[in-house]
Amino acid sequence: DRPYTVPLLWGIVIRRAPSWAGWSTVLVGFVTSLLGNRYLTASWIQQVMGWSEPLTRREESDWVLLLGVLLNFTVCTVWFFGSCLFERWRSAAERERVEAFFRRVSTPVDFAREEGAESDALQGRMLGRLCLAYGVFVALLALIPNPLKGRLAILFCAACLLGVGALLRRGARASAARLAAANLGQIVQTPSDRTKG
């Protein structure tokens, strides 16, 4: 039971919650977890459910975890939604801050303006190098004394890593070539456009 996940979840969806809703929900969640861990014991669950046979250790831990998560989620959700009743007392600055946040969330990412040049080739090249390095390392593990089946399994894993690394490097080269061709096309087209003007 992680009580901070509830305000993270509802805070992305609900605009009406006041600024104190997040941290107060986390505090309520911690108190709920503390009480749940103290009173939601396996014997209490067994008594409430009316089971005559004792639970195994695995069943005890599963039931305690399940009830703790359900209790925490329910109590924290009720508290968070209840805090929305105080929406009308929010300041104008807080309302504007929330609206600006949701405007940014709903605005699509403009990759060319925010990031600049395409980085697929660079990422593919770096990941390809990492996969090749890991593949070589895993292949060296086949030198450790093992039965033949174990060595073949290690070599198979190394071959998979090396294959993925090679494919990533190949894709990175192709992406870089496409980008260079597109840039060259823009450079060649610009003087002709000027002569037409």
Coordinates of N, CA, C and O in Angstrom, one line a residue:
D1 N 0.8 -1.2 0.0 CA 0.0 0.0 0.0 C 0.9 1.3 0.0 O 1.5 1.5 1.0
R2 N 0.9 1.9 -1.1 CA 1.6 3.2 -1.2 C 0.6 4.3 -1.4 O 0.1 4.6 -2.5
P3 N 0.4 5.1 -0.3 CA -0.7 6.1 -0.3 C -0.4 7.2 -1.3 O -1.4 7.9 -1.7
Y4 N 0.8 7.5 -1.6 CA 1.1 8.6 -2.5 C 0.7 8.3 -4.0 O 0.6 9.3 -4.8
T5 N 0.3 7.1 -4.3 CA -0.1 6.8 -5.7 C -1.5 7.3 -5.9 O -1.9 7.7 -7.1
V6 N -2.3 7.4 -4.9 CA -3.7 7.9 -5.1 C -3.8 9.3 -5.5 O -4.4 9.6 -6.5
P7 N -3.1 10.3 -4.8 CA -3.2 11.6 -5.3 C -2.5 11.8 -6.6 O -2.9 12.7 -7.4
L8 N -1.5 11.0 -6.9 CA -0.8 11.1 -8.2 C -1.8 10.7 -9.3 O -1.8 11.3 -10.4
L9 N -2.6 9.7 -9.1 CA -3.6 9.2 -10.1 C -4.7 10.2 -10.2 O -4.9 10.7 -11.4
W10 N -5.3 10.6 -9.2 CA -6.5 11.5 -9.3 C -6.1 12.9 -9.6 O -6.9 13.7 -10.2
G11 N -4.9 13.3 -9.2 CA -4.4 14.7 -9.5 C -4.2 15.0 -11.0 O -4.3 16.1 -11.4
I12 N -4.0 13.9 -11.8 CA -3.9 14.1 -13.2 C -5.3 14.2 -13.9 O -5.4 14.8 -15.0
V13 N -6.3 13.8 -13.2 CA -7.6 13.7 -13.9 C -8.5 14.8 -13.3 O -9.3 15.4 -14.1
I14 N -8.4 15.1 -12.1 CA -9.4 16.0 -11.4 C -8.8 17.4 -11.3 O -7.7 17.6 -10.7
R15 N -9.5 18.4 -11.7 CA -9.0 19.8 -11.7 C -9.5 20.5 -10.4 O -8.9 21.6 -10.0
R16 N -10.5 20.0 -9.8 CA -11.2 20.8 -8.7 C -10.5 20.6 -7.3 O -10.9 21.3 -6.4
A17 N -9.6 19.7 -7.2 CA -9.0 19.5 -5.9 C -8.1 20.7 -5.5 O -7.3 21.2 -6.3
P18 N -8.2 21.1 -4.2 CA -7.3 22.2 -3.8 C -5.9 21.8 -3.6 O -5.6 20.6 -3.7
S19 N -5.0 22.7 -3.4 CA -3.6 22.4 -3.4 C -3.2 21.5 -2.2 O -2.2 20.8 -2.3
W20 N -3.9 21.5 -1.1 CA -3.6 20.7 0.0 C -4.1 19.3 -0.1 O -3.9 18.4 0.8
A21 N -4.9 19.0 -1.2 CA -5.5 17.7 -1.3 C -4.4 16.6 -1.4 O -4.6 15.5 -0.9
G22 N -3.3 16.8 -2.2 CA -2.3 15.8 -2.4 C -1.6 15.4 -1.1 O -1.6 14.2 -0.8
W23 N -1.0 16.4 -0.4 CA -0.2 16.0 0.8 C -1.1 15.5 1.9 O -0.8 14.6 2.7
S24 N -2.4 16.0 2.0 CA -3.3 15.5 3.1 C -3.7 14.1 2.8 O -3.9 13.3 3.7
T25 N -3.9 13.8 1.5 CA -4.3 12.4 1.1 C -3.2 11.4 1.5 O -3.4 10.3 1.9
V26 N -1.9 11.9 1.3 CA -0.8 11.0 1.6 C -0.7 10.8 3.1 O -0.5 9.6 3.6
L27 N -1.0 11.8 3.9 CA -1.0 11.6 5.4 C -2.1 10.7 5.8 O -1.9 9.8 6.6
V28 N -3.3 10.9 5.2 CA -4.4 10.0 5.5 C -4.1 8.6 5.1 O -4.4 7.6 5.9
G29 N -3.4 8.4 4.0 CA -3.0 7.1 3.6 C -2.0 6.4 4.5 O -2.1 5.2 4.8
F30 N -1.1 7.2 5.0 CA -0.1 6.6 6.0 C -0.8 6.2 7.3 O -0.5 5.1 7.8
V31 N -1.7 7.0 7.7 CA -2.5 6.6 9.0 C -3.3 5.3 8.7 O -3.3 4.4 9.5
T32 N -3.9 5.3 7.5 CA -4.7 4.1 7.2 C -3.9 2.9 7.1 O -4.2 1.8 7.6
S33 N -2.7 3.0 6.5 CA -1.8 1.9 6.4 C -1.3 1.4 7.8 O -1.3 0.2 8.0
L34 N -1.0 2.4 8.6 CA -0.6 2.0 10.0 C -1.7 1.2 10.7 O -1.4 0.2 11.3
L35 N -2.9 1.8 10.7 CA -4.0 1.1 11.3 C -4.3 -0.3 10.7 O -4.7 -1.2 11.4
G36 N -4.3 -0.3 9.4 CA -4.5 -1.5 8.6 C -3.5 -2.6 9.0 O -3.9 -3.8 9.2
N37 N -2.2 -2.3 9.1 CA -1.2 -3.2 9.5 C -1.4 -3.7 10.9 O -1.0 -4.8 11.2
R38 N -1.9 -2.8 11.7 CA -2.1 -3.2 13.1 C -3.3 -4.1 13.4 O -3.3 -5.0 14.1
Y39 N -4.4 -3.8 12.7 CA -5.7 -4.5 13.0 C -6.2 -5.5 11.9 O -7.0 -6.3 12.2
L40 N -5.7 -5.3 10.7 CA -6.1 -6.3 9.7 C -5.2 -7.5 9.7 O -4.3 -7.7 8.8
T41 N -5.3 -8.3 10.7 CA -4.5 -9.5 10.9 C -5.1 -10.7 10.2 O -6.3 -10.7 9.9
A42 N -4.3 -11.8 10.1 CA -4.9 -13.0 9.5 C -6.0 -13.6 10.3 O -7.0 -14.1 9.8
S43 N -5.8 -13.5 11.6 CA -6.8 -14.1 12.5 C -8.2 -13.3 12.4 O -9.2 -13.9 12.4
W44 N -8.1 -12.0 12.3 CA -9.2 -11.2 12.1 C -10.0 -11.5 10.8 O -11.2 -11.6 10.8
I45 N -9.2 -11.7 9.7 CA -9.8 -12.0 8.4 C -10.4 -13.4 8.5 O -11.6 -13.6 8.0
Q46 N -9.8 -14.3 9.1 CA -10.4 -15.7 9.3 C -11.7 -15.6 10.1 O -12.6 -16.3 9.7
Q47 N -11.7 -14.8 11.1 CA -12.9 -14.7 11.9 C -14.0 -14.1 11.2 O -15.2 -14.5 11.2
V48 N -13.7 -13.0 10.4 CA -14.8 -12.3 9.7 C -15.3 -13.2 8.6 O -16.5 -13.2 8.3
M49 N -14.5 -13.9 7.9 CA -14.9 -14.8 6.8 C -15.5 -16.1 7.3 O -16.2 -16.7 6.5
G50 N -15.4 -16.4 8.5 CA -16.0 -17.6 9.1 C -15.3 -18.9 8.6 O -15.9 -19.9 8.5
W51 N -14.0 -18.8 8.3 CA -13.2 -20.0 7.9 C -12.8 -20.8 9.1 O -12.3 -20.3 10.1
S52 N -13.0 -22.1 9.1 CA -12.7 -23.0 10.2 C -11.2 -23.4 10.1 O -10.5 -23.5 11.1
E53 N -10.7 -23.7 8.9 CA -9.3 -24.1 8.8 C -8.4 -22.9 8.8 O -8.7 -21.9 8.2
P54 N -7.3 -23.1 9.4 CA -6.3 -22.0 9.5 C -5.7 -21.7 8.1 O -5.6 -22.6 7.3
L55 N -5.4 -20.4 7.9 CA -4.7 -20.0 6.6 C -3.3 -20.4 6.6 O -2.6 -20.4 7.7
T56 N -2.7 -20.7 5.4 CA -1.3 -20.9 5.3 C -0.6 -19.5 5.4 O -1.2 -18.5 5.3
R57 N 0.7 -19.6 5.5 CA 1.4 -18.3 5.6 C 1.3 -17.5 4.3 O 1.2 -16.3 4.4
R58 N 1.3 -18.2 3.2 CA 1.1 -17.5 1.9 C -0.3 -16.8 1.8 O -0.4 -15.7 1.4
E59 N -1.3 -17.6 2.2 CA -2.6 -17.0 2.2 C -2.8 -15.9 3.2 O -3.4 -14.9 2.8
E60 N -2.2 -16.0 4.3 CA -2.2 -14.9 5.3 C -1.6 -13.6 4.7 O -2.3 -12.5 4.7
S61 N -0.4 -13.7 4.1 CA 0.2 -12.5 3.6 C -0.6 -11.9 2.4 O -0.7 -10.7 2.2
D62 N -1.1 -12.8 1.6 CA -1.9 -12.4 0.4 C -3.2 -11.6 0.8 O -3.5 -10.6 0.3
W63 N -3.9 -12.2 1.8 CA -5.1 -11.5 2.2 C -4.9 -10.2 2.9 O -5.6 -9.2 2.7
V64 N -3.8 -10.2 3.8 CA -3.5 -8.9 4.5 C -3.1 -7.8 3.5 O -3.5 -6.7 3.6
L65 N -2.3 -8.2 2.5 CA -1.9 -7.3 1.4 C -3.1 -6.8 0.6 O -3.3 -5.6 0.4
L66 N -4.0 -7.7 0.2 CA -5.1 -7.3 -0.6 C -6.1 -6.4 0.2 O -6.5 -5.3 -0.3
L67 N -6.4 -6.7 1.4 CA -7.3 -5.9 2.2 C -6.6 -4.5 2.5 O -7.3 -3.5 2.5
G68 N -5.3 -4.5 2.8 CA -4.6 -3.3 3.0 C -4.7 -2.3 1.8 O -4.9 -1.1 1.9
V69 N -4.4 -2.9 0.6 CA -4.5 -2.1 -0.6 C -5.9 -1.5 -0.9 O -6.1 -0.3 -1.2
L70 N -6.9 -2.4 -0.7 CA -8.3 -2.0 -1.0 C -8.7 -0.9 0.0 O -9.3 0.1 -0.4
L71 N -8.4 -1.1 1.3 CA -8.7 -0.1 2.3 C -8.0 1.2 2.1 O -8.7 2.3 2.1
N72 N -6.7 1.1 1.8 CA -6.0 2.4 1.5 C -6.5 3.1 0.3 O -6.7 4.3 0.4
F73 N -6.7 2.4 -0.8 CA -7.2 3.1 -2.0 C -8.6 3.7 -1.7 O -8.9 4.8 -2.2
T74 N -9.5 3.0 -1.0 CA -10.8 3.5 -0.8 C -10.8 4.7 0.1 O -11.4 5.7 -0.3
V75 N -10.1 4.6 1.2 CA -10.1 5.8 2.1 C -9.4 7.0 1.5 O -9.9 8.1 1.6
C76 N -8.3 6.8 0.8 CA -7.6 7.9 0.2 C -8.4 8.5 -0.9 O -8.4 9.7 -1.1
T77 N -9.1 7.7 -1.7 CA -10.0 8.2 -2.8 C -11.1 9.0 -2.2 O -11.4 10.1 -2.7
V78 N -11.8 8.5 -1.2 CA -12.8 9.3 -0.5 C -12.3 10.6 0.0 O -13.0 11.7 -0.2
W79 N -11.2 10.6 0.6 CA -10.6 11.9 1.2 C -10.3 12.8 0.0 O -10.6 14.0 0.1
F80 N -9.7 12.3 -1.1 CA -9.3 13.2 -2.2 C -10.5 13.8 -2.8 O -10.6 15.0 -3.1
F81 N -11.6 13.0 -3.1 CA -12.8 13.5 -3.7 C -13.5 14.5 -2.7 O -14.1 15.4 -3.1
G82 N -13.4 14.2 -1.4 CA -14.0 15.0 -0.4 C -13.4 16.4 -0.4 O -14.1 17.4 -0.1
S83 N -12.1 16.5 -0.6 CA -11.4 17.8 -0.6 C -11.9 18.7 -1.8 O -11.8 19.9 -1.7
C84 N -12.5 18.1 -2.8 CA -13.0 18.9 -3.9 C -14.2 19.7 -3.5 O -14.6 20.7 -4.2
L85 N -14.8 19.4 -2.4 CA -15.9 20.2 -1.8 C -15.5 21.6 -1.4 O -16.3 22.5 -1.3
F86 N -14.1 21.8 -1.2 CA -13.6 23.1 -0.8 C -13.0 23.8 -2.0 O -12.3 24.8 -1.9
E87 N -13.5 23.5 -3.2 CA -13.0 24.1 -4.4 C -13.2 25.6 -4.5 O -12.4 26.4 -4.9
R88 N -14.4 26.0 -4.0 CA -14.7 27.4 -4.1 C -13.9 28.4 -3.3 O -13.8 29.6 -3.5
W89 N -13.1 27.8 -2.3 CA -12.2 28.6 -1.5 C -10.8 28.7 -2.1 O -9.9 29.3 -1.5
R90 N -10.6 28.2 -3.3 CA -9.3 28.3 -3.9 C -9.0 29.7 -4.4 O -9.9 30.4 -4.9
S91 N -7.8 30.2 -4.3 CA -7.4 31.5 -4.8 C -7.4 31.5 -6.3 O -7.3 30.5 -7.0
A92 N -7.5 32.7 -6.8 CA -7.5 32.9 -8.3 C -6.1 32.5 -8.9 O -6.0 31.9 -9.9
A93 N -5.0 32.7 -8.1 CA -3.7 32.3 -8.6 C -3.6 30.8 -8.7 O -3.0 30.3 -9.6
E94 N -4.2 30.1 -7.7 CA -4.2 28.7 -7.7 C -5.0 28.1 -8.8 O -4.5 27.2 -9.5
R95 N -6.1 28.7 -9.1 CA -7.0 28.3 -10.2 C -6.2 28.4 -11.6 O -6.2 27.6 -12.4
E96 N -5.5 29.6 -11.7 CA -4.8 29.8 -12.9 C -3.6 28.9 -13.1 O -3.3 28.4 -14.2
R97 N -3.0 28.5 -12.0 CA -1.9 27.6 -12.0 C -2.3 26.2 -12.5 O -1.7 25.5 -13.3
V98 N -3.5 25.8 -11.9 CA -4.0 24.5 -12.3 C -4.5 24.5 -13.8 O -4.2 23.5 -14.5
E99 N -5.1 25.5 -14.2 CA -5.5 25.6 -15.6 C -4.3 25.6 -16.6 O -4.3 24.9 -17.6
A100 N -3.2 26.3 -16.2 CA -2.0 26.3 -17.0 C -1.4 24.9 -17.0 O -0.9 24.4 -18.1
F101 N -1.4 24.2 -15.9 CA -0.9 22.8 -15.9 C -1.7 21.9 -16.8 O -1.1 21.2 -17.6
F102 N -3.0 22.0 -16.8 CA -3.8 21.1 -17.7 C -3.7 21.5 -19.1 O -3.8 20.7 -20.0
R103 N -3.5 22.8 -19.4 CA -3.2 23.2 -20.8 C -1.9 22.6 -21.3 O -1.9 22.1 -22.4
R104 N -0.9 22.6 -20.4 CA 0.4 22.0 -20.9 C 0.2 20.5 -21.1 O 0.8 19.9 -22.0
V105 N -0.6 19.9 -20.2 CA -0.7 18.4 -20.3 C -1.5 18.1 -21.6 O -1.1 17.1 -22.3
S106 N -2.4 18.9 -22.0 CA -3.2 18.6 -23.2 C -2.5 19.1 -24.5 O -3.0 18.8 -25.6
T107 N -1.4 19.8 -24.4 CA -0.8 20.3 -25.6 C 0.1 19.3 -26.2 O 1.0 18.7 -25.5
P108 N 0.0 18.9 -27.5 CA 0.9 17.9 -28.1 C 2.3 18.4 -28.1 O 2.6 19.6 -28.2
V109 N 3.2 17.5 -28.1 CA 4.7 17.8 -28.1 C 5.0 18.1 -29.5 O 4.8 17.4 -30.5
D110 N 5.7 19.3 -29.7 CA 6.2 19.7 -31.0 C 7.7 19.3 -31.0 O 8.5 20.1 -30.5
F111 N 8.0 18.2 -31.5 CA 9.4 17.6 -31.4 C 10.4 18.5 -32.1 O 11.4 18.8 -31.5
A112 N 10.1 19.1 -33.3 CA 11.0 19.9 -34.0 C 11.4 21.2 -33.2 O 12.5 21.6 -33.2
R113 N 10.3 21.8 -32.6 CA 10.6 23.0 -31.9 C 11.2 22.8 -30.5 O 12.1 23.6 -30.1
E114 N 10.8 21.7 -29.8 CA 11.3 21.5 -28.5 C 12.6 20.8 -28.4 O 13.4 21.0 -27.5
E115 N 12.8 19.8 -29.3 CA 14.0 19.0 -29.3 C 15.1 19.4 -30.3 O 16.2 19.1 -30.2
G116 N 14.6 19.9 -31.4 CA 15.5 20.2 -32.5 C 15.7 19.1 -33.5 O 14.7 18.5 -33.9
A117 N 16.9 18.7 -33.7 CA 17.2 17.7 -34.7 C 16.7 16.3 -34.2 O 16.6 16.1 -33.0
E118 N 16.5 15.5 -35.2 CA 16.0 14.1 -34.9 C 17.1 13.4 -34.2 O 18.3 13.4 -34.6
S119 N 16.7 12.6 -33.1 CA 17.8 11.9 -32.3 C 17.6 10.4 -32.4 O 18.3 9.7 -31.7
D120 N 16.8 9.9 -33.4 CA 16.6 8.5 -33.5 C 18.0 7.8 -33.8 O 18.3 6.7 -33.3
A121 N 18.7 8.4 -34.7 CA 20.0 7.8 -35.2 C 21.0 7.7 -34.0 O 21.6 6.7 -33.8
L122 N 21.0 8.8 -33.2 CA 22.0 8.8 -32.1 C 21.6 7.7 -31.0 O 22.4 7.0 -30.5
Q123 N 20.3 7.7 -30.7 CA 19.8 6.7 -29.7 C 20.0 5.3 -30.2 O 20.4 4.4 -29.5
G124 N 19.7 5.0 -31.5 CA 19.9 3.7 -32.1 C 21.4 3.3 -32.0 O 21.7 2.1 -31.7
R125 N 22.3 4.2 -32.3 CA 23.7 4.0 -32.3 C 24.2 3.6 -30.9 O 24.9 2.7 -30.7
M126 N 23.7 4.4 -29.9 CA 24.2 4.2 -28.5 C 23.6 2.9 -28.0 O 24.4 2.1 -27.4
L127 N 22.3 2.6 -28.2 CA 21.8 1.3 -27.8 C 22.4 0.1 -28.5 O 22.6 -0.9 -27.9
G128 N 22.7 0.3 -29.8 CA 23.3 -0.8 -30.5 C 24.7 -1.1 -29.9 O 25.1 -2.3 -29.8
R129 N 25.5 0.0 -29.6 CA 26.8 -0.3 -29.0 C 26.7 -1.0 -27.6 O 27.4 -1.9 -27.3
L130 N 25.7 -0.6 -26.8 CA 25.5 -1.2 -25.6 C 25.1 -2.7 -25.7 O 25.6 -3.6 -25.0
C131 N 24.2 -3.0 -26.7 CA 23.8 -4.4 -26.9 C 25.0 -5.2 -27.4 O 25.2 -6.4 -27.0
L132 N 25.8 -4.6 -28.2 CA 27.0 -5.4 -28.7 C 28.0 -5.7 -27.6 O 28.5 -6.8 -27.5
A133 N 28.2 -4.6 -26.7 CA 29.1 -4.8 -25.6 C 28.5 -5.9 -24.6 O 29.3 -6.8 -24.2
Y134 N 27.2 -5.8 -24.3 CA 26.6 -6.8 -23.4 C 26.7 -8.2 -24.1 O 26.9 -9.2 -23.4
G135 N 26.5 -8.3 -25.4 CA 26.5 -9.6 -26.1 C 27.9 -10.2 -26.0 O 28.0 -11.4 -25.7
V136 N 28.9 -9.4 -26.1 CA 30.3 -9.9 -26.0 C 30.6 -10.4 -24.6 O 31.1 -11.5 -24.4
F137 N 30.1 -9.6 -23.6 CA 30.3 -10.0 -22.2 C 29.6 -11.3 -21.9 O 30.1 -12.2 -21.3
V138 N 28.3 -11.4 -22.4 CA 27.6 -12.7 -22.1 C 28.2 -13.9 -22.8 O 28.3 -15.0 -22.3
A139 N 28.8 -13.6 -24.0 CA 29.4 -14.7 -24.8 C 30.7 -15.2 -24.0 O 31.0 -16.4 -23.9
L140 N 31.4 -14.3 -23.3 CA 32.5 -14.7 -22.5 C 32.1 -15.5 -21.3 O 32.9 -16.3 -20.8
L141 N 30.9 -15.4 -20.9 CA 30.4 -16.2 -19.7 C 30.3 -17.7 -20.1 O 30.3 -18.6 -19.2
A142 N 30.3 -18.0 -21.4 CA 30.3 -19.4 -21.8 C 31.6 -20.1 -21.5 O 31.7 -21.3 -21.5
L143 N 32.7 -19.3 -21.2 CA 34.0 -19.9 -20.8 C 33.9 -20.5 -19.4 O 34.8 -21.3 -19.0
I144 N 32.9 -20.1 -18.6 CA 32.8 -20.6 -17.2 C 32.4 -22.1 -17.3 O 31.5 -22.4 -18.1
P145 N 33.0 -22.9 -16.5 CA 32.7 -24.3 -16.6 C 31.2 -24.6 -16.3 O 30.7 -24.2 -15.3
N146 N 30.6 -25.2 -17.3 CA 29.1 -25.5 -17.3 C 28.9 -26.7 -18.2 O 29.7 -27.1 -19.0
P147 N 27.8 -27.4 -18.0 CA 27.5 -28.5 -18.9 C 27.2 -27.9 -20.3 O 27.0 -26.7 -20.4
L148 N 27.2 -28.7 -21.3 CA 27.1 -28.3 -22.7 C 25.8 -27.5 -22.9 O 25.7 -26.5 -23.6
K149 N 24.7 -28.0 -22.3 CA 23.4 -27.4 -22.4 C 23.4 -25.9 -21.8 O 22.9 -25.0 -22.4
G150 N 24.1 -25.8 -20.7 CA 24.3 -24.5 -20.1 C 25.0 -23.5 -21.0 O 24.7 -22.3 -21.1
R151 N 26.1 -24.0 -21.6 CA 27.0 -23.1 -22.4 C 26.2 -22.7 -23.7 O 26.3 -21.6 -24.1
L152 N 25.4 -23.7 -24.2 CA 24.6 -23.3 -25.4 C 23.5 -22.3 -25.1 O 23.3 -21.4 -25.9
A153 N 23.0 -22.4 -23.9 CA 22.0 -21.4 -23.5 C 22.6 -20.0 -23.4 O 22.0 -19.0 -23.8
I154 N 23.8 -20.0 -22.8 CA 24.5 -18.7 -22.7 C 24.8 -18.1 -24.0 O 24.7 -16.9 -24.3
L155 N 25.3 -19.0 -24.9 CA 25.7 -18.5 -26.3 C 24.4 -18.0 -27.0 O 24.5 -17.1 -27.8
F156 N 23.3 -18.7 -26.8 CA 22.1 -18.3 -27.4 C 21.7 -16.9 -27.0 O 21.3 -16.0 -27.8
C157 N 21.8 -16.6 -25.7 CA 21.5 -15.3 -25.1 C 22.4 -14.2 -25.7 O 22.0 -13.1 -26.1
A158 N 23.7 -14.6 -25.8 CA 24.7 -13.7 -26.4 C 24.4 -13.4 -27.8 O 24.5 -12.2 -28.3
A159 N 24.0 -14.4 -28.6 CA 23.6 -14.2 -30.0 C 22.4 -13.3 -30.2 O 22.4 -12.5 -31.1
C160 N 21.4 -13.4 -29.3 CA 20.3 -12.6 -29.3 C 20.7 -11.1 -29.1 O 20.3 -10.2 -29.8
L161 N 21.5 -10.9 -28.1 CA 22.0 -9.5 -27.8 C 22.8 -9.0 -29.0 O 22.6 -7.8 -29.4
L162 N 23.7 -9.8 -29.5 CA 24.5 -9.3 -30.6 C 23.6 -9.0 -31.9 O 23.8 -8.0 -32.6
G163 N 22.6 -9.9 -32.1 CA 21.7 -9.6 -33.2 C 20.9 -8.3 -33.0 O 20.8 -7.5 -34.0
V164 N 20.4 -8.1 -31.9 CA 19.7 -6.8 -31.6 C 20.6 -5.6 -31.8 O 20.2 -4.6 -32.3
G165 N 21.8 -5.8 -31.2 CA 22.8 -4.7 -31.4 C 23.1 -4.4 -32.8 O 23.1 -3.2 -33.2
A166 N 23.3 -5.4 -33.6 CA 23.6 -5.2 -35.1 C 22.4 -4.6 -35.8 O 22.5 -3.7 -36.6
L167 N 21.1 -5.0 -35.4 CA 20.0 -4.4 -36.1 C 19.8 -2.9 -35.7 O 19.4 -2.1 -36.5
L168 N 20.1 -2.6 -34.4 CA 20.0 -1.2 -34.0 C 21.0 -0.4 -34.7 O 20.7 0.8 -35.1
R169 N 22.2 -0.8 -34.8 CA 23.3 -0.1 -35.5 C 22.9 0.1 -37.0 O 23.1 1.2 -37.5
R170 N 22.3 -0.9 -37.6 CA 21.9 -0.8 -39.0 C 20.8 0.2 -39.2 O 20.8 1.0 -40.1
G171 N 19.8 0.1 -38.3 CA 18.7 1.1 -38.3 C 19.2 2.5 -38.1 O 18.7 3.5 -38.7
A172 N 20.2 2.7 -37.2 CA 20.7 4.0 -36.9 C 21.4 4.6 -38.1 O 21.3 5.8 -38.5
R173 N 22.2 3.7 -38.8 CA 22.8 4.2 -40.1 C 21.8 4.6 -41.1 O 21.9 5.6 -41.8
A174 N 20.7 3.8 -41.2 CA 19.7 4.1 -42.2 C 19.0 5.4 -41.9 O 18.7 6.3 -42.7
S175 N 18.7 5.6 -40.6 CA 18.0 6.9 -40.1 C 18.9 8.1 -40.4 O 18.5 9.1 -40.8
A176 N 20.2 7.9 -40.1 CA 21.2 9.0 -40.3 C 21.3 9.4 -41.8 O 21.3 10.5 -42.2
A177 N 21.2 8.3 -42.7 CA 21.3 8.5 -44.1 C 20.0 9.3 -44.6 O 20.1 10.2 -45.4
R178 N 18.9 8.9 -44.1 CA 17.6 9.6 -44.5 C 17.6 11.0 -44.1 O 17.2 11.9 -44.8
L179 N 18.1 11.3 -42.8 CA 18.2 12.7 -42.3 C 19.2 13.5 -43.2 O 18.9 14.6 -43.5
A180 N 20.3 12.9 -43.5 CA 21.3 13.6 -44.3 C 20.7 13.9 -45.7 O 20.9 15.0 -46.3
A181 N 20.0 13.0 -46.3 CA 19.3 13.2 -47.6 C 18.3 14.3 -47.5 O 18.2 15.1 -48.4
A182 N 17.5 14.3 -46.5 CA 16.5 15.3 -46.3 C 17.1 16.7 -46.2 O 16.7 17.7 -46.8
N183 N 18.2 16.8 -45.4 CA 18.9 18.1 -45.2 C 19.5 18.5 -46.5 O 19.5 19.7 -46.9
L184 N 20.1 17.6 -47.3 CA 20.7 17.9 -48.6 C 19.6 18.4 -49.5 O 19.9 19.4 -50.3
G185 N 18.5 17.8 -49.5 CA 17.4 18.2 -50.4 C 16.9 19.6 -50.1 O 16.6 20.4 -51.0
Q186 N 16.9 20.0 -48.8 CA 16.5 21.4 -48.4 C 17.6 22.4 -48.9 O 17.3 23.4 -49.3
I187 N 18.9 22.0 -48.7 CA 20.0 22.9 -49.1 C 19.9 23.1 -50.6 O 20.1 24.2 -51.1
V188 N 19.7 22.0 -51.4 CA 19.7 22.1 -52.9 C 18.5 22.9 -53.3 O 18.5 23.7 -54.3
Q189 N 17.3 22.8 -52.6 CA 16.1 23.4 -53.1 C 16.1 24.9 -52.8 O 15.5 25.7 -53.5
T190 N 16.8 25.3 -51.8 CA 16.8 26.7 -51.4 C 17.3 27.7 -52.4 O 16.6 28.7 -52.8
P191 N 18.5 27.4 -53.1 CA 18.9 28.4 -54.1 C 18.0 28.4 -55.3 O 17.8 29.5 -55.9
S192 N 17.4 27.3 -55.7 CA 16.5 27.3 -56.8 C 15.2 28.2 -56.5 O 14.7 28.8 -57.4
D193 N 14.8 28.1 -55.3 CA 13.6 28.9 -54.8 C 14.0 30.3 -54.9 O 13.1 31.2 -55.3
R194 N 15.2 30.7 -54.6 CA 15.6 32.1 -54.7 C 15.6 32.6 -56.1 O 15.2 33.8 -56.4
T195 N 16.1 31.8 -57.0 CA 16.1 32.2 -58.4 C 14.7 32.4 -59.0 O 14.5 33.3 -59.8
K196 N 13.8 31.5 -58.5 CA 12.4 31.7 -59.0 C 11.8 33.0 -58.5 O 11.0 33.6 -59.2
G197 N 12.2 33.4 -57.3 CA 11.6 34.6 -56.7 C 12.2 35.8 -57.4 O 11.6 36.8 -57.7

